[in-house]
Coordinates of C-alpha atoms and ligand atoms in Angstrom, one line a residue:
X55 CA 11.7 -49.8 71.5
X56 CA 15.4 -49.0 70.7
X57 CA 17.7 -48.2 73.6
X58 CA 19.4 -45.5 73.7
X59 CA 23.0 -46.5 74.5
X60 CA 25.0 -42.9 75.6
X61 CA 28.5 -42.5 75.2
X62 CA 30.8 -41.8 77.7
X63 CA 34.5 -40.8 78.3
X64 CA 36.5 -42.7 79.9
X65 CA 40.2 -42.6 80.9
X66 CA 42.5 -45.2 79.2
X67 CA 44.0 -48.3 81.2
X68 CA 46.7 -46.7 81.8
X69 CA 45.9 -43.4 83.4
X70 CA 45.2 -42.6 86.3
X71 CA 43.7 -39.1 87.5
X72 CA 45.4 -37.2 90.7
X73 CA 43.6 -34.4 92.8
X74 CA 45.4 -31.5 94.4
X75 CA 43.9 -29.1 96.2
X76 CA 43.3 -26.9 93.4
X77 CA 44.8 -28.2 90.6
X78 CA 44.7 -32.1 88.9
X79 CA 47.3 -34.1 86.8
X80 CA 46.7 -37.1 84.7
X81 CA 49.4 -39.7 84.5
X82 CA 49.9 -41.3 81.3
X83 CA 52.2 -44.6 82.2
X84 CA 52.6 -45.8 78.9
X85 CA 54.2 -42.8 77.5
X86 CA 55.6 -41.4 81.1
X87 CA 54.3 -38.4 81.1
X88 CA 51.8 -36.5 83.0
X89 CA 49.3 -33.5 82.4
X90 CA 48.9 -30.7 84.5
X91 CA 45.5 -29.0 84.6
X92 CA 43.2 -25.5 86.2
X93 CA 40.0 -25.8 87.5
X94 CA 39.9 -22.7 85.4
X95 CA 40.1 -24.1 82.0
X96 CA 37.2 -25.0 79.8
X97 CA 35.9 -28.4 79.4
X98 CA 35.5 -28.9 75.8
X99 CA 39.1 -27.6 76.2
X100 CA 40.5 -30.1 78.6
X101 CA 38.3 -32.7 76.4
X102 CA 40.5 -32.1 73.6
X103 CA 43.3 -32.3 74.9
X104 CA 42.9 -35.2 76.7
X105 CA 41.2 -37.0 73.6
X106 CA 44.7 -35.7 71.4
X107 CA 46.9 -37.6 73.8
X108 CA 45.3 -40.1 73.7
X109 CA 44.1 -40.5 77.9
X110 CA 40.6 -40.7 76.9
X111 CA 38.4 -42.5 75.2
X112 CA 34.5 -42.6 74.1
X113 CA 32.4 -45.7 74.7
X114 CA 29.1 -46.6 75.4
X115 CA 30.0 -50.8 76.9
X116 CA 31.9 -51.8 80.0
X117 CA 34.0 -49.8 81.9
X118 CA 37.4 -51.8 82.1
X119 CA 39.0 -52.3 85.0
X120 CA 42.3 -50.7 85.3
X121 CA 44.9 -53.1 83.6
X122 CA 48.4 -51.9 84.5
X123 CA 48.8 -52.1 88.6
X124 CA 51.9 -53.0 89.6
X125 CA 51.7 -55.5 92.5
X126 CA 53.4 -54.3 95.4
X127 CA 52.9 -57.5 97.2
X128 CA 56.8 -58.3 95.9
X129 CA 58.1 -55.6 97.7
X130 CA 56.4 -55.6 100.3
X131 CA 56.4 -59.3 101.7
X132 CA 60.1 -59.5 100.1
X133 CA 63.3 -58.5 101.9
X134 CA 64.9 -56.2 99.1
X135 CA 67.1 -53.1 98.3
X136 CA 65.8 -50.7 95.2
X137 CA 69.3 -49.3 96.1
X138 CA 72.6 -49.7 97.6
X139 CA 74.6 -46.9 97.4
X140 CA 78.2 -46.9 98.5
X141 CA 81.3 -44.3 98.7
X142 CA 84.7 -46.1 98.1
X143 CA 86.8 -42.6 98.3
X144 CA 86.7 -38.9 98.7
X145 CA 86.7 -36.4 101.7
X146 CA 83.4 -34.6 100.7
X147 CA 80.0 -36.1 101.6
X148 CA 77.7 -34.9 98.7
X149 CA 74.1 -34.5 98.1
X150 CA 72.1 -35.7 95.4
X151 CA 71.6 -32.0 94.3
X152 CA 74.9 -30.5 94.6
X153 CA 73.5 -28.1 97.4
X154 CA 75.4 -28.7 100.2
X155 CA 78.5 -30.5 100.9
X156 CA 80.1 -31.5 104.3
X157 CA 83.6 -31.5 104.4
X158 CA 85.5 -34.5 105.6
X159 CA 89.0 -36.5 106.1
X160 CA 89.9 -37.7 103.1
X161 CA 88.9 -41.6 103.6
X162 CA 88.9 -45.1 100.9
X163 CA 86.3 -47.5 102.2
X164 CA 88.3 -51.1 103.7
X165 CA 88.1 -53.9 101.3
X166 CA 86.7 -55.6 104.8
X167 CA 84.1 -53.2 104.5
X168 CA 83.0 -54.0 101.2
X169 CA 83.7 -57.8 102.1
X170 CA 81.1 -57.7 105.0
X171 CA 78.4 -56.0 103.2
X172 CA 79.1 -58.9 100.0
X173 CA 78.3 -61.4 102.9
X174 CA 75.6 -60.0 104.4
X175 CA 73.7 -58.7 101.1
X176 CA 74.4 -62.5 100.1
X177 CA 70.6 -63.2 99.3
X178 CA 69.7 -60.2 99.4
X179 CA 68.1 -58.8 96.0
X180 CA 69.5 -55.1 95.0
X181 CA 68.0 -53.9 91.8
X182 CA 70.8 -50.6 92.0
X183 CA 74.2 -50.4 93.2
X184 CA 75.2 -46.8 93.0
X185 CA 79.1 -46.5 93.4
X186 CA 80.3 -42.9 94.5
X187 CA 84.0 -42.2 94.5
X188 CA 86.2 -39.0 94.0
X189 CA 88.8 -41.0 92.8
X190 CA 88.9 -44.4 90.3
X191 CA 89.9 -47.3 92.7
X192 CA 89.5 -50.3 90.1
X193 CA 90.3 -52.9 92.8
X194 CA 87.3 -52.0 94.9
X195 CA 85.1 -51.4 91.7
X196 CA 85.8 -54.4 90.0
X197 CA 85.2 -56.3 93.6
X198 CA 81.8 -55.2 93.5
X199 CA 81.3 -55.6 90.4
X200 CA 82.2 -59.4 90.1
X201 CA 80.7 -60.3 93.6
X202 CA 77.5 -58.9 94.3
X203 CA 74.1 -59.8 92.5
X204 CA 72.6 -56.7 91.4
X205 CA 70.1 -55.4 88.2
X206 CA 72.0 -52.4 87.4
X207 CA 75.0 -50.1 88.3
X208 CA 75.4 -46.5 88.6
X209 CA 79.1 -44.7 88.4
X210 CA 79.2 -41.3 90.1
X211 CA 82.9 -40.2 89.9
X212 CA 83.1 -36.7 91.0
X213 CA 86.9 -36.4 88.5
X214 CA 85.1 -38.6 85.6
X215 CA 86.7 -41.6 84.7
X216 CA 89.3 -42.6 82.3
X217 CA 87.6 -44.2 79.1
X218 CA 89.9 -47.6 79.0
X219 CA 88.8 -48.2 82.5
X220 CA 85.0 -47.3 82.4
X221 CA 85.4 -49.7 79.3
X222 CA 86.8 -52.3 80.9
X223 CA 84.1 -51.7 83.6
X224 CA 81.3 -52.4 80.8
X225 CA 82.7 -55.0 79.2
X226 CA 81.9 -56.8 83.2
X227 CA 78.9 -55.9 83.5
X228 CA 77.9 -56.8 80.0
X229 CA 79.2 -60.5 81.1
X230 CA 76.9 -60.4 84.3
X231 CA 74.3 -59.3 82.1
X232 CA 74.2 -55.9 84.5
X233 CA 73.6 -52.3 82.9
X234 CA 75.6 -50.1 84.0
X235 CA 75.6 -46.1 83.7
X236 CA 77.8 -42.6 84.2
X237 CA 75.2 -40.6 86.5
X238 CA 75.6 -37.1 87.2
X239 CA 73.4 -34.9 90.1
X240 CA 69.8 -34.7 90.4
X241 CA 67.9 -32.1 88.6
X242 CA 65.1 -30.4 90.6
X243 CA 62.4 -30.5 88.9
X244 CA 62.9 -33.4 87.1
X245 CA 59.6 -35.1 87.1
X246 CA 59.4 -38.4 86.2
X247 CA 56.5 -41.1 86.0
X248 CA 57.7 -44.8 86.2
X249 CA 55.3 -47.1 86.5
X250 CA 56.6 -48.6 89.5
X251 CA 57.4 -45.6 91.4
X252 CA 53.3 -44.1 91.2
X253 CA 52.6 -47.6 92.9
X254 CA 55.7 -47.5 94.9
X255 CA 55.4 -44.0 96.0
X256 CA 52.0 -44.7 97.7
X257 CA 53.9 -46.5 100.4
X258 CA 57.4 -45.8 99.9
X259 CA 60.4 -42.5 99.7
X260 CA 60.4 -42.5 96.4
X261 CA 64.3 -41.3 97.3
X262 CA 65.5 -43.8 100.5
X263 CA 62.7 -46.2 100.4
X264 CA 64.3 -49.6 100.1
X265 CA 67.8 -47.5 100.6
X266 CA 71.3 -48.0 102.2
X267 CA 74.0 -46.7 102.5
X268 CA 77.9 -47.6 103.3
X269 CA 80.4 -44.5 103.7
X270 CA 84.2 -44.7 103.6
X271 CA 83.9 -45.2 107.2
X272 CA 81.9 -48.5 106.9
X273 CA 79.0 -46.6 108.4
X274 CA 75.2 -47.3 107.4
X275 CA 72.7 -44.7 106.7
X276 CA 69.7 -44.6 104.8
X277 CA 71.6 -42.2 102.4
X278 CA 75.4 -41.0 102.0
X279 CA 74.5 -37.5 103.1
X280 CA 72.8 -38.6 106.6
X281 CA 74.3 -38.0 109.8
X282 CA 72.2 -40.9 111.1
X283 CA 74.1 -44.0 112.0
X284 CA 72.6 -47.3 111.9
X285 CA 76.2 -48.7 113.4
X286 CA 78.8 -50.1 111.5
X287 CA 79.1 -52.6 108.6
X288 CA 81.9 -54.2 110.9
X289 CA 80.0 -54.9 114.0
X290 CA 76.1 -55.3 112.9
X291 CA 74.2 -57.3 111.3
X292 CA 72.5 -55.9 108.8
X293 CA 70.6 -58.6 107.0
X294 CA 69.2 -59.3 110.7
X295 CA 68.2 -55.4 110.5
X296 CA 66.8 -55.2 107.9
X297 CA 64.8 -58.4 108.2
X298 CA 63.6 -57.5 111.8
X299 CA 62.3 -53.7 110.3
X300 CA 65.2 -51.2 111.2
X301 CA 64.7 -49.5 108.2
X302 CA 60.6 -49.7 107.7
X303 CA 60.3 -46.3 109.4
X304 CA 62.5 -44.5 107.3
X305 CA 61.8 -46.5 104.0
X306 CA 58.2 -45.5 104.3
X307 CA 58.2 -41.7 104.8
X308 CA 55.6 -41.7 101.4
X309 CA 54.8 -38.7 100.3
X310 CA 51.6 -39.4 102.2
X311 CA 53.0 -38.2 105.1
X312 CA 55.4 -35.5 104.0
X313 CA 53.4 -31.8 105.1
X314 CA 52.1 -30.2 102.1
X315 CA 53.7 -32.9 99.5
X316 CA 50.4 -35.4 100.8
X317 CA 48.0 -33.0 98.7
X318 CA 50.0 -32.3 95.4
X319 CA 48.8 -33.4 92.8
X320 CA 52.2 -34.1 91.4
X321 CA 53.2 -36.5 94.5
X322 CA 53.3 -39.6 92.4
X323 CA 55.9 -38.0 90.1
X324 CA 58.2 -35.8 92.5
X325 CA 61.5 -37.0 93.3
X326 CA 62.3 -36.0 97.2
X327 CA 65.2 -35.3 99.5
X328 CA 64.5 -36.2 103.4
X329 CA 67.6 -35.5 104.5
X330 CA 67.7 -32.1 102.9
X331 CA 64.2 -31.6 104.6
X332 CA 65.4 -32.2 108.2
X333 CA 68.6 -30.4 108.0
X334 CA 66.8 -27.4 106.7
X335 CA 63.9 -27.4 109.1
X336 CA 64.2 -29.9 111.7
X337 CA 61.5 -32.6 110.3
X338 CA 61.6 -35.0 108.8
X339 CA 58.5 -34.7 107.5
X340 CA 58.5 -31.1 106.0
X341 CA 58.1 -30.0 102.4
X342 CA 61.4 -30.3 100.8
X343 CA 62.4 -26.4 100.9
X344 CA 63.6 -26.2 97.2
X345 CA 60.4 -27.0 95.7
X346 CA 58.4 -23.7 94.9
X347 CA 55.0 -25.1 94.4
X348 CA 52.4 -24.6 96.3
X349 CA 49.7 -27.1 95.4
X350 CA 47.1 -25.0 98.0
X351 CA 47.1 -22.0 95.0
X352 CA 47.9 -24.1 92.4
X353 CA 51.2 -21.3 91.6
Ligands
LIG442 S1 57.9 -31.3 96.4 FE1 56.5 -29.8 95.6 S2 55.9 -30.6 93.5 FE2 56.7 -32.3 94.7 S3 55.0 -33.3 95.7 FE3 55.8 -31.8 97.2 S4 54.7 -29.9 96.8 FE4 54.4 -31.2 95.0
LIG443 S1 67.8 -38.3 100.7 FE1 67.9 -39.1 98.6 S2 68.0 -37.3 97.2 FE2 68.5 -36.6 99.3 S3 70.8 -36.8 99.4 FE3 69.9 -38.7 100.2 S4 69.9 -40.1 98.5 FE4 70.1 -38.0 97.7

């Protein structure tokens, strides 16, 4: 008697399906992409599509088993930073988004500053460094630059930065084998999926988990544009902090928790701002306000 063997589809290794309420996404991490869908399309239509880009496939043998899953056990058991961001100069503490800024004293950050966060990020490992400054201060950059063990560096300088010395900042962190990059604001809207960050963003902020922050003051906050103070770099211990956990409640405010953000199908690709949240409605666990989505309708 010959067995019928029936075809099925099946989603490829590397994508992964997300419900919302009303509407779904697939999330393509090979290409970094994802796709958006209705309820109210047509099968055969979301077939196609799906077979055209190449998230589906027809078999009739074994199901594989999901092949690309990052393993969060590194960051989790590990005492890390994904990033370390730090203001050398300026008067104005600034957003990510170029919303809202809050007017200060003009301050520069104390070498000593910068000297006890070297000694206490000693073995720490920081994938980002992300240096903020209104004005160049190549002392304080190169410092940085030459003493702590970082992956890769970001340059936010409000005035842009004269080309000899950005150069001359490359050509260091070429020798220390570090990338380094010009970054500019945040765009909302930006969607981006990263392999890392669909895992990472289970657990983690995909904004301030694994985050600190030094202002000019030698304060330490989850991000520049907090007003909460985890004491200064001068008279804490911060390696101590966060080994003992300080920062575990703020690290892991995952879009799991965040009020409406927890159903969204796009969760696993949305950037976020906590602080904006709070100091717009007093959580900090609302929906960040400048998002216009509502997953519930699916508009
Ligand atoms: S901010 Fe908006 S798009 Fe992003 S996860 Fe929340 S509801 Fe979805
Ligand atoms: S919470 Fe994140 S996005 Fe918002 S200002 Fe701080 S670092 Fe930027």
């Amino acid at each position: 008697m010959e067995i019928l063997k029936v075809k099925r589809d099946r989603l490829k290794p590397y994508v992964y399906k997300v419900e919302g309420p009303v509407n779904f996404a697939f999330y393509d991490m090979l290409k970094g992409k994802f796709y958006q869908f209705s309820p109210e399309g047509n099968v055969a239509e979301l077939r196609t599509i799906l077979l055209e880009n190449g998230l589906i496939f027809e078999t009739e043998g074994i199901v594989p088993n999901k092949i690309i899953r990052q393993d969060m056990r590194d960051i989790q058991n590990n005492i890390q930073l994904r990033n370390l961001q730090i203001r050398l100069n300026g008067s104005e503490e600034d957003n990510c988004w170029n919303r809202e800024k809050k007017n200060g004293t003009k301050r520069s950050i104390s070498l000593y500053s910068l000297e006890r966060l070297h000694s206490e990020c000693l073995y720490i490992p920081i994938d980002k460094i992300r240096i903020e400054i209104e004005e160049d201060d190549p002392d304080k950059i190169a410092y940085i630059i030459r003493n702590f063990n970082f992956n890769c560096l970001e340059l936010f300088a409000e005035r842009g930065l004269d080309h000899t010395q950005l150069n001359l900042y490359k050509t260091m962190c070429n020798e220390k084998n570090v990338s380094i990059a010009t970054v500019t604001k945040k765009i909302v809207n930006d969607f981006k999926v990263e392999i890392f960050n669909f895992f990472y963003s289970k657990f983690y902020n995909p904004c301030i988990g694994h985050q600190i922050a030094l202002d000019t003051n030698g304060v330490i906050k989850s991000c520049l544009w907090s007003d909460e103070s985890f004491g200064n770099i001068a008279e804490v211990d911060l390696k101590d902090m966060i080994i003992r956990g300080v920062f575990d409640k703020t690290w892991e405010l995952s879009k799991r928790i965040i009020d409406v953000c927890k159903d969204c199908e796009l969760r696993h690709a949305c950037d976020d701002c906590r602080v904006f949240a709070l100091n717009q409605t007093g959580s900090l666990t609302a929906k960040p306000g400048y998002c216009q989505y509502n997953p519930y309708t699916g508009d």
